[in-house]
């Protein structure tokens, strides 16, 4: 239901965070990977949690404990997958943008 919002939200969040790092003079790799993982975990975890919560509400015969564990498990796994893919995106971003070279050109 909310999956189509994830890609534009990722563009916006990564563009506002790691997209501005070279201009700020940040060249170390750790912030790129860290913020990629944070945004990936938030976006994918939230999307997965909302999707499972909406779909699970219509399931009859589910106890509240089963519903809660399903939503919690989906959120945790979505956050894990999102963090890993966010780290990968941070690495790809560093490879394409090459912030160290950009900072040298600015200075």
N, CA, C and O atoms as a DFTB+ gen file, in Angstrom:
428 C
 N C O
     1  1       0.806      -1.197       0.000
     2  2       0.000       0.000       0.000
     3  2       0.859       1.275       0.000
     4  3       0.538       2.245      -0.687
     5  1       1.933       1.262       0.764
     6  2       2.764       2.445       0.887
     7  2       4.112       2.280       0.204
     8  3       4.983       3.140       0.328
     9  1       4.285       1.188      -0.511
    10  2       5.565       0.913      -1.155
    11  2       5.943       1.930      -2.214
    12  3       7.127       2.205      -2.409
    13  1       4.969       2.488      -2.895
    14  2       5.272       3.450      -3.954
    15  2       5.811       4.766      -3.401
    16  3       6.346       5.569      -4.166
    17  1       5.688       5.008      -2.117
    18  2       6.235       6.214      -1.500
    19  2       7.700       6.060      -1.110
    20  3       8.375       7.056      -0.852
    21  1       8.200       4.836      -1.064
    22  2       9.537       4.594      -0.537
    23  2      10.633       5.190      -1.414
    24  3      11.568       5.794      -0.889
    25  1      10.546       5.041      -2.714
    26  2      11.622       5.525      -3.601
    27  2      11.726       7.050      -3.568
    28  3      12.829       7.561      -3.373
    29  1      10.639       7.804      -3.746
    30  2      10.786       9.263      -3.640
    31  2      11.212       9.709      -2.239
    32  3      11.963      10.675      -2.103
    33  1      10.750       9.029      -1.217
    34  2      11.171       9.377       0.137
    35  2      12.659       9.098       0.334
    36  3      13.348       9.850       1.023
    37  1      13.150       8.028      -0.265
    38  2      14.584       7.724      -0.179
    39  2      15.401       8.771      -0.917
    40  3      16.448       9.195      -0.428
    41  1      14.939       9.190      -2.082
    42  2      15.652      10.252      -2.812
    43  2      15.737      11.514      -1.969
    44  3      16.796      12.131      -1.858
    45  1      14.621      11.886      -1.382
    46  2      14.580      13.105      -0.584
    47  2      15.462      12.998       0.655
    48  3      16.257      13.895       0.933
    49  1      15.323      11.907       1.396
    50  2      16.080      11.783       2.645
    51  2      17.577      11.638       2.403
    52  3      18.376      12.240       3.120
    53  1      17.966      10.857       1.416
    54  2      19.391      10.710       1.134
    55  2      19.965      11.968       0.491
    56  3      21.119      12.320       0.733
    57  1      19.169      12.638      -0.318
    58  2      19.633      13.879      -0.919
    59  2      19.847      14.980       0.108
    60  3      20.771      15.783      -0.022
    61  1      19.002      15.019       1.123
    62  2      19.122      16.033       2.166
    63  2      20.231      15.675       3.150
    64  3      20.837      16.570       3.738
    65  1      20.506      14.398       3.340
    66  2      21.541      14.023       4.322
    67  2      22.885      13.781       3.633
    68  3      23.737      14.669       3.640
    69  1      23.094      12.613       3.043
    70  2      24.425      12.316       2.496
    71  2      24.705      13.079       1.210
    72  3      25.865      13.198       0.815
    73  1      23.682      13.595       0.550
    74  2      23.896      14.381      -0.651
    75  2      24.600      15.700      -0.372
    76  3      25.235      16.267      -1.260
    77  1      24.490      16.186       0.851
    78  2      25.113      17.455       1.220
    79  2      26.451      17.284       1.934
    80  3      27.112      18.274       2.246
    81  1      26.854      16.059       2.193
    82  2      28.114      15.838       2.912
    83  2      29.336      16.386       2.182
    84  3      30.180      17.006       2.828
    85  1      29.479      16.187       0.855
    86  2      30.672      16.726       0.197
    87  2      30.783      18.251       0.328
    88  3      31.881      18.783       0.492
    89  1      29.659      18.940       0.255
    90  2      29.678      20.400       0.374
    91  2      30.115      20.823       1.781
    92  3      30.727      21.876       1.961
    93  1      29.796      20.000       2.761
    94  2      30.198      20.290       4.141
    95  2      31.632      19.856       4.439
    96  3      32.134      20.103       5.536
    97  1      32.286      19.222       3.489
    98  2      33.668      18.790       3.672
    99  2      33.811      17.435       4.343
   100  3      34.902      17.094       4.800
   101  1      32.749      16.658       4.413
   102  2      32.791      15.333       5.048
   103  2      33.247      14.330       3.999
   104  3      32.546      14.082       3.018
   105  1      34.422      13.757       4.212
   106  2      34.972      12.817       3.232
   107  2      35.167      11.417       3.795
   108  3      35.361      10.476       3.025
   109  1      35.121      11.250       5.110
   110  2      35.302       9.908       5.681
   111  2      34.142       9.003       5.288
   112  3      33.023       9.488       5.116
   113  1      34.375       7.719       5.143
   114  2      33.296       6.818       4.699
   115  2      32.228       6.537       5.750
   116  3      31.081       6.261       5.399
   117  1      32.580       6.602       7.034
   118  2      31.645       6.188       8.091
   119  2      30.317       6.944       8.068
   120  3      29.275       6.296       8.166
   121  1      30.287       8.272       7.944
   122  2      28.985       8.955       7.936
   123  2      28.090       8.563       6.765
   124  3      26.867       8.528       6.904
   125  1      28.683       8.272       5.626
   126  2      27.886       7.878       4.465
   127  2      27.201       6.531       4.710
   128  3      26.018       6.361       4.417
   129  1      27.959       5.587       5.247
   130  2      27.382       4.269       5.551
   131  2      26.379       4.355       6.691
   132  3      25.321       3.728       6.646
   133  1      26.717       5.134       7.711
   134  2      25.834       5.244       8.882
   135  2      24.494       5.857       8.506
   136  3      23.447       5.304       8.845
   137  1      24.507       6.987       7.814
   138  2      23.242       7.632       7.463
   139  2      22.482       6.858       6.396
   140  3      21.252       6.894       6.374
   141  1      23.178       6.168       5.523
   142  2      22.486       5.291       4.580
   143  2      21.754       4.180       5.314
   144  3      20.615       3.851       4.982
   145  1      22.412       3.604       6.314
   146  2      21.783       2.536       7.097
   147  2      20.609       3.060       7.915
   148  3      19.575       2.398       8.005
   149  1      20.756       4.231       8.509
   150  2      19.669       4.797       9.322
   151  2      18.436       5.075       8.466
   152  3      17.328       4.668       8.817
   153  1      18.630       5.770       7.342
   154  2      17.486       6.083       6.490
   155  2      16.887       4.826       5.866
   156  3      15.667       4.723       5.737
   157  1      17.723       3.875       5.480
   158  2      17.205       2.625       4.929
   159  2      16.362       1.867       5.944
   160  3      15.289       1.360       5.617
   161  1      16.853       1.792       7.182
   162  2      16.105       1.090       8.225
   163  2      14.785       1.785       8.509
   164  3      13.757       1.125       8.663
   165  1      14.799       3.106       8.581
   166  2      13.556       3.836       8.855
   167  2      12.541       3.679       7.727
   168  3      11.367       3.403       7.976
   169  1      12.988       3.853       6.503
   170  2      12.043       3.809       5.381
   171  2      11.490       2.413       5.126
   172  3      10.278       2.235       5.005
   173  1      12.368       1.434       5.046
   174  2      11.902       0.069       4.748
   175  2      11.189      -0.524       5.957
   176  3      10.175      -1.205       5.803
   177  1      11.705      -0.273       7.157
   178  2      11.049      -0.782       8.366
   179  2       9.655      -0.210       8.535
   180  3       8.721      -0.942       8.862
   181  1       9.502       1.091       8.316
   182  2       8.183       1.715       8.453
   183  2       7.214       1.213       7.391
   184  3       6.056       0.926       7.691
   185  1       7.680       1.109       6.162
   186  2       6.816       0.633       5.085
   187  2       6.358      -0.802       5.332
   188  3       5.188      -1.134       5.139
   189  1       7.287      -1.640       5.756
   190  2       6.948      -3.037       6.025
   191  2       5.987      -3.151       7.204
   192  3       5.029      -3.922       7.155
   193  1       6.240      -2.392       8.252
   194  2       5.382      -2.439       9.433
   195  2       3.967      -1.986       9.097
   196  3       2.995      -2.633       9.487
   197  1       3.851      -0.879       8.375
   198  2       2.521      -0.377       8.014
   199  2       1.801      -1.370       7.111
   200  3       0.615      -1.636       7.306
   201  1       2.503      -1.918       6.131
   202  2       1.881      -2.885       5.226
   203  2       1.375      -4.121       5.936
   204  3       0.259      -4.572       5.681
   205  1       2.188      -4.677       6.830
   206  2       1.768      -5.880       7.558
   207  2       0.636      -5.548       8.519
   208  3      -0.274      -6.357       8.698
   209  1       0.675      -4.377       9.139
   210  2      -0.394      -3.993      10.061
   211  2      -1.723      -3.852       9.336
   212  3      -2.761      -4.276       9.846
   213  1      -1.695      -3.261       8.151
   214  2      -2.932      -3.075       7.382
   215  2      -3.468      -4.417       6.896
   216  3      -4.665      -4.685       6.991
   217  1      -2.581      -5.254       6.381
   218  2      -3.023      -6.551       5.860
   219  2      -3.484      -7.468       6.991
   220  3      -4.464      -8.196       6.832
   221  1      -2.797      -7.443       8.117
   222  2      -3.129      -8.343       9.219
   223  2      -4.423      -7.965       9.921
   224  3      -5.052      -8.816      10.549
   225  1      -4.828      -6.719       9.827
   226  2      -6.077      -6.318      10.472
   227  2      -7.277      -7.009       9.857
   228  3      -8.272      -7.251      10.540
   229  1      -7.196      -7.325       8.589
   230  2      -8.327      -7.956       7.921
   231  2      -8.359      -9.468       8.125
   232  3      -9.312     -10.128       7.710
   233  1      -7.328     -10.018       8.759
   234  2      -7.301     -11.466       8.986
   235  2      -8.141     -11.809      10.212
   236  3      -7.914     -11.282      11.301
   237  1      -9.104     -12.689      10.021
   238  2      -9.957     -13.093      11.126
   239  2      -9.342     -14.285      11.832
   240  3      -8.636     -15.083      11.216
   241  1      -9.603     -14.405      13.095
   242  2      -9.109     -15.527      13.875
   243  2      -7.719     -15.311      14.436
   244  3      -7.125     -16.244      14.975
   245  1      -7.192     -14.118      14.323
   246  2      -5.866     -13.808      14.846
   247  2      -5.996     -13.200      16.235
   248  3      -6.794     -12.288      16.447
   249  1      -5.227     -13.695      17.157
   250  2      -5.226     -13.090      18.485
   251  2      -4.387     -11.818      18.459
   252  3      -3.629     -11.581      17.518
   253  1      -4.530     -11.014      19.489
   254  2      -3.772      -9.766      19.532
   255  2      -2.278     -10.032      19.684
   256  3      -1.460      -9.254      19.195
   257  1      -1.918     -11.113      20.350
   258  2      -0.500     -11.460      20.489
   259  2       0.085     -11.868      19.146
   260  3       1.215     -11.496      18.826
   261  1      -0.663     -12.622      18.360
   262  2      -0.190     -13.002      17.030
   263  2      -0.060     -11.774      16.124
   264  3       0.891     -11.660      15.351
   265  1      -1.007     -10.879      16.228
   266  2      -0.968      -9.653      15.435
   267  2       0.257      -8.814      15.820
   268  3       0.992      -8.344      14.951
   269  1       0.464      -8.632      17.107
   270  2       1.590      -7.814      17.584
   271  2       2.927      -8.436      17.214
   272  3       3.842      -7.729      16.794
   273  1       3.050      -9.749      17.364
   274  2       4.322     -10.386      17.024
   275  2       4.573     -10.347      15.516
   276  3       5.718     -10.221      15.084
   277  1       3.530     -10.453      14.727
   278  2       3.695     -10.358      13.278
   279  2       4.133      -8.974      12.841
   280  3       5.021      -8.830      12.000
   281  1       3.504      -7.952      13.417
   282  2       3.862      -6.577      13.062
   283  2       5.266      -6.251      13.558
   284  3       6.047      -5.628      12.838
   285  1       5.593      -6.662      14.773
   286  2       6.925      -6.398      15.323
   287  2       8.006      -7.129      14.516
   288  3       9.048      -6.554      14.205
   289  1       7.755      -8.375      14.188
   290  2       8.721      -9.136      13.392
   291  2       8.919      -8.553      12.008
   292  3      10.042      -8.491      11.508
   293  1       7.827      -8.124      11.388
   294  2       7.943      -7.498      10.066
   295  2       8.720      -6.200      10.149
   296  3       9.536      -5.908       9.275
   297  1       8.477      -5.420      11.186
   298  2       9.206      -4.162      11.342
   299  2      10.687      -4.382      11.564
   300  3      11.517      -3.664      11.006
   301  1      11.024      -5.372      12.377
   302  2      12.441      -5.644      12.644
   303  2      13.152      -6.171      11.404
   304  3      14.267      -5.750      11.098
   305  1      12.512      -7.086      10.696
   306  2      13.145      -7.626       9.485
   307  2      13.222      -6.562       8.391
   308  3      14.208      -6.502       7.657
   309  1      12.197      -5.728       8.277
   310  2      12.242      -4.640       7.314
   311  2      13.353      -3.657       7.633
   312  3      14.047      -3.177       6.736
   313  1      13.520      -3.359       8.923
   314  2      14.596      -2.448       9.331
   315  2      15.967      -3.058       9.058
   316  3      16.883      -2.351       8.638
   317  1      16.118      -4.356       9.290
   318  2      17.396      -5.027       9.023
   319  2      17.721      -4.994       7.529
   320  3      18.832      -4.635       7.138
   321  1      16.761      -5.363       6.710
   322  2      16.971      -5.360       5.265
   323  2      17.224      -3.934       4.776
   324  3      18.087      -3.711       3.927
   325  1      16.475      -2.975       5.308
   326  2      16.668      -1.586       4.924
   327  2      18.026      -1.049       5.329
   328  3      18.643      -0.297       4.574
   329  1      18.503      -1.422       6.509
   330  2      19.822      -0.961       6.952
   331  2      20.924      -1.529       6.068
   332  3      21.856      -0.815       5.700
   333  1      20.822      -2.794       5.731
   334  2      21.831      -3.390       4.848
   335  2      21.810      -2.759       3.460
   336  3      22.862      -2.456       2.896
   337  1      20.630      -2.566       2.919
   338  2      20.558      -1.950       1.588
   339  2      20.944      -0.476       1.642
   340  3      21.489       0.049       0.671
   341  1      20.674       0.200       2.750
   342  2      21.110       1.590       2.907
   343  2      22.617       1.715       2.957
   344  3      23.188       2.659       2.410
   345  1      23.264       0.761       3.616
   346  2      24.723       0.768       3.629
   347  2      25.274       0.544       2.221
   348  3      26.251       1.178       1.822
   349  1      24.651      -0.349       1.484
   350  2      25.050      -0.586       0.097
   351  2      24.857       0.674      -0.743
   352  3      25.715       1.018      -1.556
   353  1      23.739       1.359      -0.548
   354  2      23.494       2.605      -1.287
   355  2      24.498       3.689      -0.900
   356  3      24.924       4.466      -1.755
   357  1      24.880       3.752       0.375
   358  2      25.903       4.701       0.800
   359  2      27.236       4.426       0.120
   360  3      27.940       5.356      -0.274
   361  1      27.583       3.149      -0.018
   362  2      28.811       2.781      -0.715
   363  2      28.753       3.111      -2.201
   364  3      29.729       3.598      -2.771
   365  1      27.619       2.848      -2.822
   366  2      27.456       3.183      -4.237
   367  2      27.526       4.701      -4.425
   368  3      28.147       5.186      -5.371
   369  1      26.893       5.440      -3.527
   370  2      26.934       6.895      -3.597
   371  2      28.368       7.409      -3.505
   372  3      28.769       8.287      -4.268
   373  1      29.137       6.858      -2.566
   374  2      30.542       7.271      -2.432
   375  2      31.339       6.939      -3.691
   376  3      32.205       7.711      -4.103
   377  1      31.049       5.797      -4.298
   378  2      31.760       5.416      -5.512
   379  2      31.445       6.313      -6.697
   380  3      32.313       6.582      -7.527
   381  1      30.208       6.774      -6.777
   382  2      29.808       7.623      -7.898
   383  2      30.214       9.082      -7.666
   384  3      30.766       9.728      -8.557
   385  1      29.941       9.589      -6.474
   386  2      30.152      11.013      -6.202
   387  2      31.617      11.331      -5.907
   388  3      32.102      12.404      -6.265
   389  1      32.314      10.417      -5.266
   390  2      33.719      10.604      -4.885
   391  2      33.922      11.904      -4.114
   392  3      34.496      12.858      -4.638
   393  1      33.449      11.937      -2.870
   394  2      33.467      13.187      -2.101
   395  2      34.859      13.751      -1.847
   396  3      35.009      14.969      -1.757
   397  1      35.875      12.910      -1.730
   398  2      37.227      13.417      -1.471
   399  2      37.698      14.283      -2.634
   400  3      38.290      15.342      -2.424
   401  1      37.439      13.837      -3.849
   402  2      37.832      14.611      -5.019
   403  2      37.030      15.906      -5.126
   404  3      37.563      16.937      -5.537
   405  1      35.758      15.854      -4.760
   406  2      34.942      17.064      -4.804
   407  2      35.417      18.101      -3.800
   408  3      35.459      19.293      -4.103
   409  1      35.775      17.646      -2.601
   410  2      36.251      18.578      -1.577
   411  2      37.562      19.211      -2.012
   412  3      37.786      20.396      -1.766
   413  1      38.433      18.439      -2.653
   414  2      39.699      18.993      -3.163
   415  2      39.432      20.048      -4.229
   416  3      40.132      21.059      -4.281
   417  1      38.439      19.830      -5.075
   418  2      38.130      20.805      -6.123
   419  2      37.518      22.081      -5.548
   420  3      37.753      23.174      -6.064
   421  1      36.726      21.939      -4.474
   422  2      36.089      23.101      -3.843
   423  2      37.136      23.954      -3.136
   424  3      37.110      25.182      -3.216
   425  1      38.059      23.286      -2.442
   426  2      39.054      24.027      -1.629
   427  2      40.143      24.661      -2.429
   428  3      41.029      25.303      -1.865
